[in-house]
Amino acid sequence: MSGASQPPALDRELHHPTRLALAAYLSACGEAEFAVLRDYCQVSDSTMSKTLSALEKTGYVTIRKGYLGKRPRTWAALTLTGRRAVAAHLAALEEIASAARTAGAEAGEG
Amino acid sequence: MMTVYGRGTTGRPSHTGGTHMDSTGAPMDARRAKDALTAAQAAQAAARAATDRRTRPRGYAVGQALCFAAGFTAMGLADRNPQWGAWLLTGGLLSLAAFFALVWIGAHHGGVTRWFDRRGGAGRLAWRTWLLPLAPIAVSMLAAIPYGTAGWLVAFGLAGGLEHLLRTTGAVTA
């Protein structure tokens, strides 16, 4: 198999399902509010906060705090580094999945 | 067994009984990769759906278009009517400030903002996505030939406002 000689580069920081869902969501928008991300990922405030902090430490996410009227709001956005990392990670996953499909088809023919 | 890919913690492929590991050290087989890919694509689709302009209140688009048109028209008329010039210029600048404020508020409505993406989607070419935003510039340059700077500003305001309204309400896809 061609893919086995040069394995795709999966990103350790995006391996966890919640992190991947969060990063993928942010990759398709400019920035998103904390509550929107928490509701989409179906996690608690604490978990979302920790996930965002972890991705912020890696430089994949920027956090912006603001107000809507008197209500505090937290916004998260993917950095360019984060966007490249998500794209590379998804490409690697796609490569793994397609290589397996190819192998399955070859095995079927054999 | 499905082939498993990945890199060890050293960044080099690791082979443990014919199994590759990913960068976390955990095995990543094709089934898990496919599941992760599907979940990521679903997240991207959800974000795109949340930022769809057609789901936003139309009041923002109408207000933005009116402010844009009023701002440039007032500045164009200020050039032609010197006695009202200061008032028109002030009104025009205020309208443009209101336009940018409405763009900011409208973009953040719903908790998700759009990502600037000019890629051509399925069934359309990338250059077509630039065509409509360039139309007001072309119209205003034509108007500038007979009417000068004032004509350029008024035509740009009216054409730009109309283009903005059509694009943000989804009446025209670009």
GROMACS .gro file of N, CA, C and O in nm, chain A residues 5-107:
model
  412
    5SER      N    1   0.403   0.365   0.331
    5SER     CA    2   0.542   0.406   0.327
    5SER      C    3   0.560   0.546   0.386
    5SER      O    4   0.661   0.575   0.447
    6GLN      N    5   0.462   0.635   0.364
    6GLN     CA    6   0.471   0.770   0.418
    6GLN      C    7   0.339   0.801   0.488
    6GLN      O    8   0.244   0.849   0.425
    7PRO      N    9   0.332   0.771   0.616
    7PRO     CA   10   0.205   0.783   0.686
    7PRO      C   11   0.158   0.927   0.699
    7PRO      O   12   0.239   1.018   0.708
    8PRO      N   13   0.026   0.949   0.694
    8PRO     CA   14  -0.026   1.084   0.706
    8PRO      C   15   0.002   1.143   0.844
    8PRO      O   16   0.005   1.072   0.944
    9ALA      N   17   0.020   1.274   0.848
    9ALA     CA   18   0.057   1.342   0.973
    9ALA      C   19  -0.067   1.382   1.051
    9ALA      O   20  -0.127   1.485   1.024
   10LEU      N   21  -0.106   1.299   1.143
   10LEU     CA   22  -0.217   1.333   1.232
   10LEU      C   23  -0.166   1.426   1.341
   10LEU      O   24  -0.052   1.415   1.386
   11ASP      N   25  -0.252   1.517   1.382
   11ASP     CA   26  -0.212   1.617   1.481
   11ASP      C   27  -0.255   1.573   1.620
   11ASP      O   28  -0.373   1.551   1.646
   12ARG      N   29  -0.159   1.564   1.708
   12ARG     CA   30  -0.184   1.520   1.845
   12ARG      C   31  -0.284   1.612   1.915
   12ARG      O   32  -0.370   1.566   1.990
   13GLU      N   33  -0.275   1.739   1.888
   13GLU     CA   34  -0.360   1.836   1.958
   13GLU      C   35  -0.507   1.830   1.914
   13GLU      O   36  -0.594   1.881   1.982
   14LEU      N   37  -0.530   1.770   1.800
   14LEU     CA   38  -0.666   1.763   1.748
   14LEU      C   39  -0.722   1.621   1.752
   14LEU      O   40  -0.826   1.593   1.692
   15HIS      N   41  -0.653   1.535   1.823
   15HIS     CA   42  -0.691   1.394   1.823
   15HIS      C   43  -0.821   1.370   1.899
   15HIS      O   44  -0.905   1.291   1.857
   16HIS      N   45  -0.839   1.442   2.011
   16HIS     CA   46  -0.957   1.420   2.094
   16HIS      C   47  -1.083   1.463   2.018
   16HIS      O   48  -1.084   1.568   1.953
   17PRO      N   49  -1.192   1.383   2.024
   17PRO     CA   50  -1.313   1.415   1.947
   17PRO      C   51  -1.370   1.554   1.973
   17PRO      O   52  -1.412   1.622   1.880
   18THR      N   53  -1.370   1.597   2.101
   18THR     CA   54  -1.424   1.730   2.132
   18THR      C   55  -1.337   1.839   2.070
   18THR      O   56  -1.388   1.936   2.014
   19ARG      N   57  -1.207   1.822   2.081
   19ARG     CA   58  -1.116   1.921   2.022
   19ARG      C   59  -1.133   1.926   1.870
   19ARG      O   60  -1.134   2.034   1.811
   20LEU      N   61  -1.146   1.808   1.809
   20LEU     CA   62  -1.160   1.804   1.663
   20LEU      C   63  -1.292   1.869   1.621
   20LEU      O   64  -1.295   1.947   1.525
   21ALA      N   65  -1.400   1.838   1.693
   21ALA     CA   66  -1.530   1.897   1.659
   21ALA      C   67  -1.525   2.048   1.674
   21ALA      O   68  -1.575   2.122   1.588
   22LEU      N   69  -1.464   2.093   1.781
   22LEU     CA   70  -1.452   2.237   1.807
   22LEU      C   71  -1.370   2.306   1.699
   22LEU      O   72  -1.411   2.408   1.642
   23ALA      N   73  -1.255   2.247   1.668
   23ALA     CA   74  -1.167   2.308   1.567
   23ALA      C   75  -1.232   2.304   1.429
   23ALA      O   76  -1.221   2.401   1.353
   24ALA      N   77  -1.299   2.194   1.399
   24ALA     CA   78  -1.365   2.184   1.267
   24ALA      C   79  -1.477   2.286   1.257
   24ALA      O   80  -1.496   2.349   1.152
   25TYR      N   81  -1.552   2.304   1.366
   25TYR     CA   82  -1.661   2.404   1.366
   25TYR      C   83  -1.603   2.543   1.343
   25TYR      O   84  -1.653   2.619   1.259
   26LEU      N   85  -1.497   2.574   1.415
   26LEU     CA   86  -1.436   2.707   1.402
   26LEU      C   87  -1.372   2.727   1.265
   26LEU      O   88  -1.362   2.840   1.218
   27SER      N   89  -1.330   2.617   1.202
   27SER     CA   90  -1.265   2.631   1.071
   27SER      C   91  -1.363   2.674   0.963
   27SER      O   92  -1.321   2.722   0.858
   28ALA      N   93  -1.492   2.655   0.989
   28ALA     CA   94  -1.593   2.691   0.889
   28ALA      C   95  -1.662   2.823   0.922
   28ALA      O   96  -1.761   2.857   0.858
   29CYS      N   97  -1.612   2.893   1.022
   29CYS     CA   98  -1.671   3.024   1.053
   29CYS      C   99  -1.561   3.120   1.096
   29CYS      O  100  -1.447   3.079   1.118
   30GLY      N  101  -1.594   3.246   1.107
   30GLY     CA  102  -1.496   3.346   1.149
   30GLY      C  103  -1.465   3.333   1.296
   30GLY      O  104  -1.352   3.307   1.336
   31GLU      N  105  -1.566   3.353   1.377
   31GLU     CA  106  -1.554   3.330   1.520
   31GLU      C  107  -1.690   3.288   1.573
   31GLU      O  108  -1.793   3.313   1.511
   32ALA      N  109  -1.689   3.222   1.687
   32ALA     CA  110  -1.813   3.170   1.744
   32ALA      C  111  -1.816   3.196   1.894
   32ALA      O  112  -1.711   3.198   1.960
   33GLU      N  113  -1.937   3.215   1.942
   33GLU     CA  114  -1.955   3.243   2.083
   33GLU      C  115  -1.939   3.115   2.165
   33GLU      O  116  -1.971   3.005   2.117
   34PHE      N  117  -1.893   3.131   2.287
   34PHE     CA  118  -1.868   3.019   2.377
   34PHE      C  119  -1.991   2.928   2.388
   34PHE      O  120  -1.982   2.806   2.377
   35ALA      N  121  -2.109   2.989   2.410
   35ALA     CA  122  -2.232   2.911   2.431
   35ALA      C  123  -2.269   2.830   2.307
   35ALA      O  124  -2.317   2.716   2.319
   36VAL      N  125  -2.243   2.886   2.190
   36VAL     CA  126  -2.274   2.815   2.065
   36VAL      C  127  -2.185   2.691   2.054
   36VAL      O  128  -2.233   2.581   2.020
   37LEU      N  129  -2.058   2.708   2.085
   37LEU     CA  130  -1.963   2.597   2.077
   37LEU      C  131  -1.997   2.489   2.181
   37LEU      O  132  -1.993   2.370   2.151
   38ARG      N  133  -2.027   2.534   2.301
   38ARG     CA  134  -2.062   2.440   2.409
   38ARG      C  135  -2.186   2.360   2.371
   38ARG      O  136  -2.191   2.238   2.389
   39ASP      N  137  -2.287   2.427   2.316
   39ASP     CA  138  -2.410   2.356   2.279
   39ASP      C  139  -2.386   2.260   2.163
   39ASP      O  140  -2.441   2.151   2.159
   40TYR      N  141  -2.302   2.302   2.067
   40TYR     CA  142  -2.277   2.213   1.954
   40TYR      C  143  -2.202   2.088   1.999
   40TYR      O  144  -2.236   1.977   1.961
   41CYS      N  145  -2.100   2.108   2.080
   41CYS     CA  146  -2.018   1.994   2.125
   41CYS      C  147  -2.087   1.914   2.236
   41CYS      O  148  -2.041   1.805   2.271
   42GLN      N  149  -2.193   1.969   2.292
   42GLN     CA  150  -2.269   1.903   2.399
   42GLN      C  151  -2.179   1.865   2.516
   42GLN      O  152  -2.173   1.749   2.557
   43VAL      N  153  -2.107   1.966   2.563
   43VAL     CA  154  -2.022   1.947   2.681
   43VAL      C  155  -2.056   2.055   2.784
   43VAL      O  156  -2.129   2.149   2.754
   44SER      N  157  -2.001   2.038   2.902
   44SER     CA  158  -2.026   2.137   3.008
   44SER      C  159  -1.943   2.263   2.986
   44SER      O  160  -1.848   2.263   2.906
   45ASP      N  161  -1.978   2.367   3.059
   45ASP     CA  162  -1.901   2.492   3.052
   45ASP      C  163  -1.755   2.466   3.085
   45ASP      O  164  -1.664   2.518   3.021
   46SER      N  165  -1.735   2.386   3.190
   46SER     CA  166  -1.600   2.357   3.237
   46SER      C  167  -1.518   2.286   3.129
   46SER      O  168  -1.403   2.323   3.102
   47THR      N  169  -1.578   2.184   3.068
   47THR     CA  170  -1.507   2.109   2.965
   47THR      C  171  -1.474   2.197   2.846
   47THR      O  172  -1.362   2.192   2.792
   48MET      N  173  -1.572   2.278   2.805
   48MET     CA  174  -1.548   2.366   2.690
   48MET      C  175  -1.438   2.467   2.722
   48MET      O  176  -1.352   2.496   2.638
   49SER      N  177  -1.442   2.518   2.844
   49SER     CA  178  -1.340   2.615   2.884
   49SER      C  179  -1.201   2.552   2.881
   49SER      O  180  -1.104   2.613   2.831
   50LYS      N  181  -1.190   2.430   2.931
   50LYS     CA  182  -1.061   2.362   2.932
   50LYS      C  183  -1.014   2.331   2.790
   50LYS      O  184  -0.896   2.344   2.757
   51THR      N  185  -1.109   2.289   2.706
   51THR     CA  186  -1.073   2.256   2.568
   51THR      C  187  -1.024   2.380   2.495
   51THR      O  188  -0.922   2.376   2.424
   52LEU      N  189  -1.095   2.492   2.513
   52LEU     CA  190  -1.053   2.616   2.448
   52LEU      C  191  -0.917   2.662   2.499
   52LEU      O  192  -0.832   2.707   2.422
   53SER      N  193  -0.898   2.650   2.631
   53SER     CA  194  -0.770   2.692   2.689
   53SER      C  195  -0.656   2.608   2.634
   53SER      O  196  -0.547   2.661   2.604
   54ALA      N  197  -0.680   2.478   2.620
   54ALA     CA  198  -0.576   2.389   2.568
   54ALA      C  199  -0.540   2.426   2.425
   54ALA      O  200  -0.421   2.431   2.387
   55LEU      N  201  -0.642   2.453   2.343
   55LEU     CA  202  -0.615   2.489   2.204
   55LEU      C  203  -0.554   2.630   2.194
   55LEU      O  204  -0.478   2.657   2.101
   56GLU      N  205  -0.588   2.715   2.289
   56GLU     CA  206  -0.528   2.848   2.290
   56GLU      C  207  -0.379   2.839   2.322
   56GLU      O  208  -0.297   2.910   2.264
   57LYS      N  209  -0.344   2.748   2.413
   57LYS     CA  210  -0.203   2.730   2.449
   57LYS      C  211  -0.121   2.682   2.330
   57LYS      O  212  -0.003   2.716   2.316
   58THR      N  213  -0.182   2.600   2.247
   58THR     CA  214  -0.108   2.549   2.131
   58THR      C  215  -0.099   2.653   2.020
   58THR      O  216  -0.029   2.632   1.922
   59GLY      N  217  -0.176   2.761   2.034
   59GLY     CA  218  -0.173   2.865   1.931
   59GLY      C  219  -0.273   2.842   1.820
   59GLY      O  220  -0.269   2.909   1.718
   60TYR      N  221  -0.363   2.749   1.840
   60TYR     CA  222  -0.463   2.718   1.736
   60TYR      C  223  -0.586   2.808   1.747
   60TYR      O  224  -0.661   2.822   1.651
   61VAL      N  225  -0.611   2.858   1.867
   61VAL     CA  226  -0.735   2.932   1.892
   61VAL      C  227  -0.702   3.065   1.962
   61VAL      O  228  -0.609   3.071   2.044
   62THR      N  229  -0.776   3.169   1.928
   62THR     CA  230  -0.766   3.295   2.003
   62THR      C  231  -0.900   3.318   2.073
   62THR      O  232  -1.006   3.286   2.020
   63ILE      N  233  -0.891   3.371   2.193
   63ILE     CA  234  -1.011   3.397   2.273
   63ILE      C  235  -1.028   3.549   2.285
   63ILE      O  236  -0.931   3.620   2.312
   64ARG      N  237  -1.149   3.595   2.265
   64ARG     CA  238  -1.178   3.738   2.278
   64ARG      C  239  -1.296   3.754   2.373
   64ARG      O  240  -1.398   3.685   2.357
   65LYS      N  241  -1.279   3.839   2.469
   65LYS     CA  242  -1.389   3.863   2.564
   65LYS      C  243  -1.450   3.999   2.535
   65LYS      O  244  -1.379   4.096   2.513
   66GLY      N  245  -1.582   4.002   2.534
   66GLY     CA  246  -1.651   4.128   2.506
   66GLY      C  247  -1.785   4.132   2.578
   66GLY      O  248  -1.814   4.045   2.662
   67TYR      N  249  -1.860   4.232   2.545
   67TYR     CA  250  -1.990   4.249   2.608
   67TYR      C  251  -2.097   4.268   2.502
   67TYR      O  252  -2.073   4.331   2.399
   68LEU      N  253  -2.215   4.214   2.529
   68LEU     CA  254  -2.333   4.243   2.449
   68LEU      C  255  -2.429   4.311   2.544
   68LEU      O  256  -2.496   4.245   2.623
   69GLY      N  257  -2.431   4.444   2.540
   69GLY     CA  258  -2.502   4.518   2.644
   69GLY      C  259  -2.420   4.505   2.771
   69GLY      O  260  -2.302   4.536   2.775
   70LYS      N  261  -2.485   4.453   2.876
   70LYS     CA  262  -2.412   4.434   3.002
   70LYS      C  263  -2.365   4.289   3.020
   70LYS      O  264  -2.301   4.256   3.118
   71ARG      N  265  -2.407   4.206   2.925
   71ARG     CA  266  -2.374   4.063   2.940
   71ARG      C  267  -2.235   4.033   2.883
   71ARG      O  268  -2.207   4.066   2.767
   72PRO      N  269  -2.151   3.968   2.961
   72PRO     CA  270  -2.019   3.931   2.908
   72PRO      C  271  -2.031   3.817   2.807
   72PRO      O  272  -2.113   3.727   2.823
   73ARG      N  273  -1.952   3.826   2.704
   73ARG     CA  274  -1.952   3.723   2.600
   73ARG      C  275  -1.808   3.682   2.570
   73ARG      O  276  -1.719   3.767   2.566
   74THR      N  277  -1.788   3.554   2.547
   74THR     CA  278  -1.655   3.505   2.509
   74THR      C  279  -1.664   3.451   2.367
   74THR      O  280  -1.752   3.371   2.336
   75TRP      N  281  -1.572   3.498   2.283
   75TRP     CA  282  -1.569   3.455   2.143
   75TRP      C  283  -1.439   3.380   2.116
   75TRP      O  284  -1.333   3.420   2.165
   76ALA      N  285  -1.450   3.276   2.038
   76ALA     CA  286  -1.331   3.198   2.002
   76ALA      C  287  -1.317   3.196   1.850
   76ALA      O  288  -1.417   3.192   1.778
   77ALA      N  289  -1.194   3.202   1.805
   77ALA     CA  290  -1.167   3.197   1.660
   77ALA      C  291  -1.042   3.113   1.637
   77ALA      O  292  -0.954   3.107   1.723
   78LEU      N  293  -1.037   3.050   1.520
   78LEU     CA  294  -0.920   2.971   1.486
   78LEU      C  295  -0.814   3.063   1.426
   78LEU      O  296  -0.845   3.151   1.346
   79THR      N  297  -0.690   3.045   1.467
   79THR     CA  298  -0.580   3.123   1.407
   79THR      C  299  -0.545   3.062   1.272
   79THR      O  300  -0.593   2.954   1.236
   80LEU      N  301  -0.461   3.130   1.198
   80LEU     CA  302  -0.418   3.075   1.067
   80LEU      C  303  -0.342   2.944   1.087
   80LEU      O  304  -0.356   2.850   1.009
   81THR      N  305  -0.263   2.940   1.194
   81THR     CA  306  -0.192   2.815   1.227
   81THR      C  307  -0.293   2.704   1.255
   81THR      O  308  -0.277   2.591   1.210
   82GLY      N  309  -0.397   2.739   1.329
   82GLY     CA  310  -0.501   2.642   1.360
   82GLY      C  311  -0.574   2.596   1.236
   82GLY      O  312  -0.605   2.477   1.221
   83ARG      N  313  -0.601   2.689   1.144
   83ARG     CA  314  -0.670   2.652   1.021
   83ARG      C  315  -0.585   2.555   0.938
   83ARG      O  316  -0.635   2.458   0.882
   84ARG      N  317  -0.455   2.584   0.932
   84ARG     CA  318  -0.365   2.494   0.858
   84ARG      C  319  -0.360   2.357   0.926
   84ARG      O  320  -0.360   2.254   0.859
   85ALA      N  321  -0.358   2.357   1.059
   85ALA     CA  322  -0.351   2.230   1.133
   85ALA      C  323  -0.477   2.147   1.111
   85ALA      O  324  -0.469   2.025   1.091
   86VAL      N  325  -0.592   2.212   1.114
   86VAL     CA  326  -0.718   2.140   1.092
   86VAL      C  327  -0.722   2.083   0.950
   86VAL      O  328  -0.757   1.968   0.929
   87ALA      N  329  -0.682   2.165   0.854
   87ALA     CA  330  -0.682   2.119   0.714
   87ALA      C  331  -0.589   1.999   0.697
   87ALA      O  332  -0.625   1.900   0.631
   88ALA      N  333  -0.471   2.006   0.759
   88ALA     CA  334  -0.375   1.896   0.747
   88ALA      C  335  -0.427   1.771   0.817
   88ALA      O  336  -0.412   1.659   0.765
   89HIS      N  337  -0.489   1.790   0.932
   89HIS     CA  338  -0.541   1.676   1.008
   89HIS      C  339  -0.654   1.608   0.930
   89HIS      O  340  -0.659   1.485   0.921
   90LEU      N  341  -0.744   1.689   0.874
   90LEU     CA  342  -0.855   1.631   0.797
   90LEU      C  343  -0.803   1.561   0.671
   90LEU      O  344  -0.855   1.457   0.632
   91ALA      N  345  -0.700   1.620   0.610
   91ALA     CA  346  -0.642   1.556   0.491
   91ALA      C  347  -0.581   1.422   0.528
   91ALA      O  348  -0.591   1.324   0.453
   92ALA      N  349  -0.518   1.417   0.646
   92ALA     CA  350  -0.457   1.291   0.691
   92ALA      C  351  -0.565   1.186   0.718
   92ALA      O  352  -0.549   1.068   0.682
   93LEU      N  353  -0.673   1.229   0.781
   93LEU     CA  354  -0.783   1.135   0.807
   93LEU      C  355  -0.842   1.084   0.675
   93LEU      O  356  -0.873   0.965   0.661
   94GLU      N  357  -0.857   1.175   0.582
   94GLU     CA  358  -0.912   1.138   0.451
   94GLU      C  359  -0.820   1.038   0.381
   94GLU      O  360  -0.866   0.943   0.318
   95GLU      N  361  -0.690   1.062   0.396
   95GLU     CA  362  -0.592   0.973   0.333
   95GLU      C  363  -0.602   0.832   0.392
   95GLU      O  364  -0.597   0.733   0.319
   96ILE      N  365  -0.616   0.825   0.523
   96ILE     CA  366  -0.629   0.695   0.589
   96ILE      C  367  -0.755   0.623   0.541
   96ILE      O  368  -0.753   0.506   0.506
   97ALA      N  369  -0.865   0.698   0.539
   97ALA     CA  370  -0.993   0.637   0.500
   97ALA      C  371  -0.990   0.593   0.355
   97ALA      O  372  -1.036   0.483   0.321
   98SER      N  373  -0.932   0.676   0.267
   98SER     CA  374  -0.931   0.640   0.124
   98SER      C  375  -0.836   0.525   0.097
   98SER      O  376  -0.862   0.441   0.011
   99ALA      N  377  -0.724   0.521   0.171
   99ALA     CA  378  -0.629   0.410   0.154
   99ALA      C  379  -0.694   0.278   0.193
   99ALA      O  380  -0.675   0.175   0.128
  100ALA      N  381  -0.776   0.284   0.299
  100ALA     CA  382  -0.845   0.163   0.342
  100ALA      C  383  -0.948   0.119   0.239
  100ALA      O  384  -0.967   0.000   0.213
  101ARG      N  385  -1.015   0.218   0.177
  101ARG     CA  386  -1.113   0.187   0.074
  101ARG      C  387  -1.045   0.120  -0.045
  101ARG      O  388  -1.094   0.022  -0.101
  102THR      N  389  -0.930   0.177  -0.084
  102THR     CA  390  -0.853   0.121  -0.196
  102THR      C  391  -0.810  -0.022  -0.165
  102THR      O  392  -0.821  -0.111  -0.249
  103ALA      N  393  -0.761  -0.040  -0.041
  103ALA     CA  394  -0.716  -0.174  -0.001
  103ALA      C  395  -0.832  -0.272  -0.002
  103ALA      O  396  -0.817  -0.387  -0.045
  104GLY      N  397  -0.947  -0.226   0.041
  104GLY     CA  398  -1.065  -0.311   0.042
  104GLY      C  399  -1.108  -0.350  -0.097
  104GLY      O  400  -1.145  -0.464  -0.125
  105ALA      N  401  -1.098  -0.254  -0.190
  105ALA     CA  402  -1.137  -0.281  -0.329
  105ALA      C  403  -1.040  -0.379  -0.393
  105ALA      O  404  -1.081  -0.470  -0.466
  106GLU      N  405  -0.910  -0.360  -0.362
  106GLU     CA  406  -0.809  -0.452  -0.418
  106GLU      C  407  -0.827  -0.592  -0.365
  106GLU      O  408  -0.815  -0.689  -0.438
  107ALA      N  409  -0.861  -0.600  -0.236
  107ALA     CA  410  -0.883  -0.732  -0.175
  107ALA      C  411  -1.004  -0.799  -0.236
  107ALA      O  412  -1.007  -0.920  -0.258
   0.00000   0.00000   0.00000
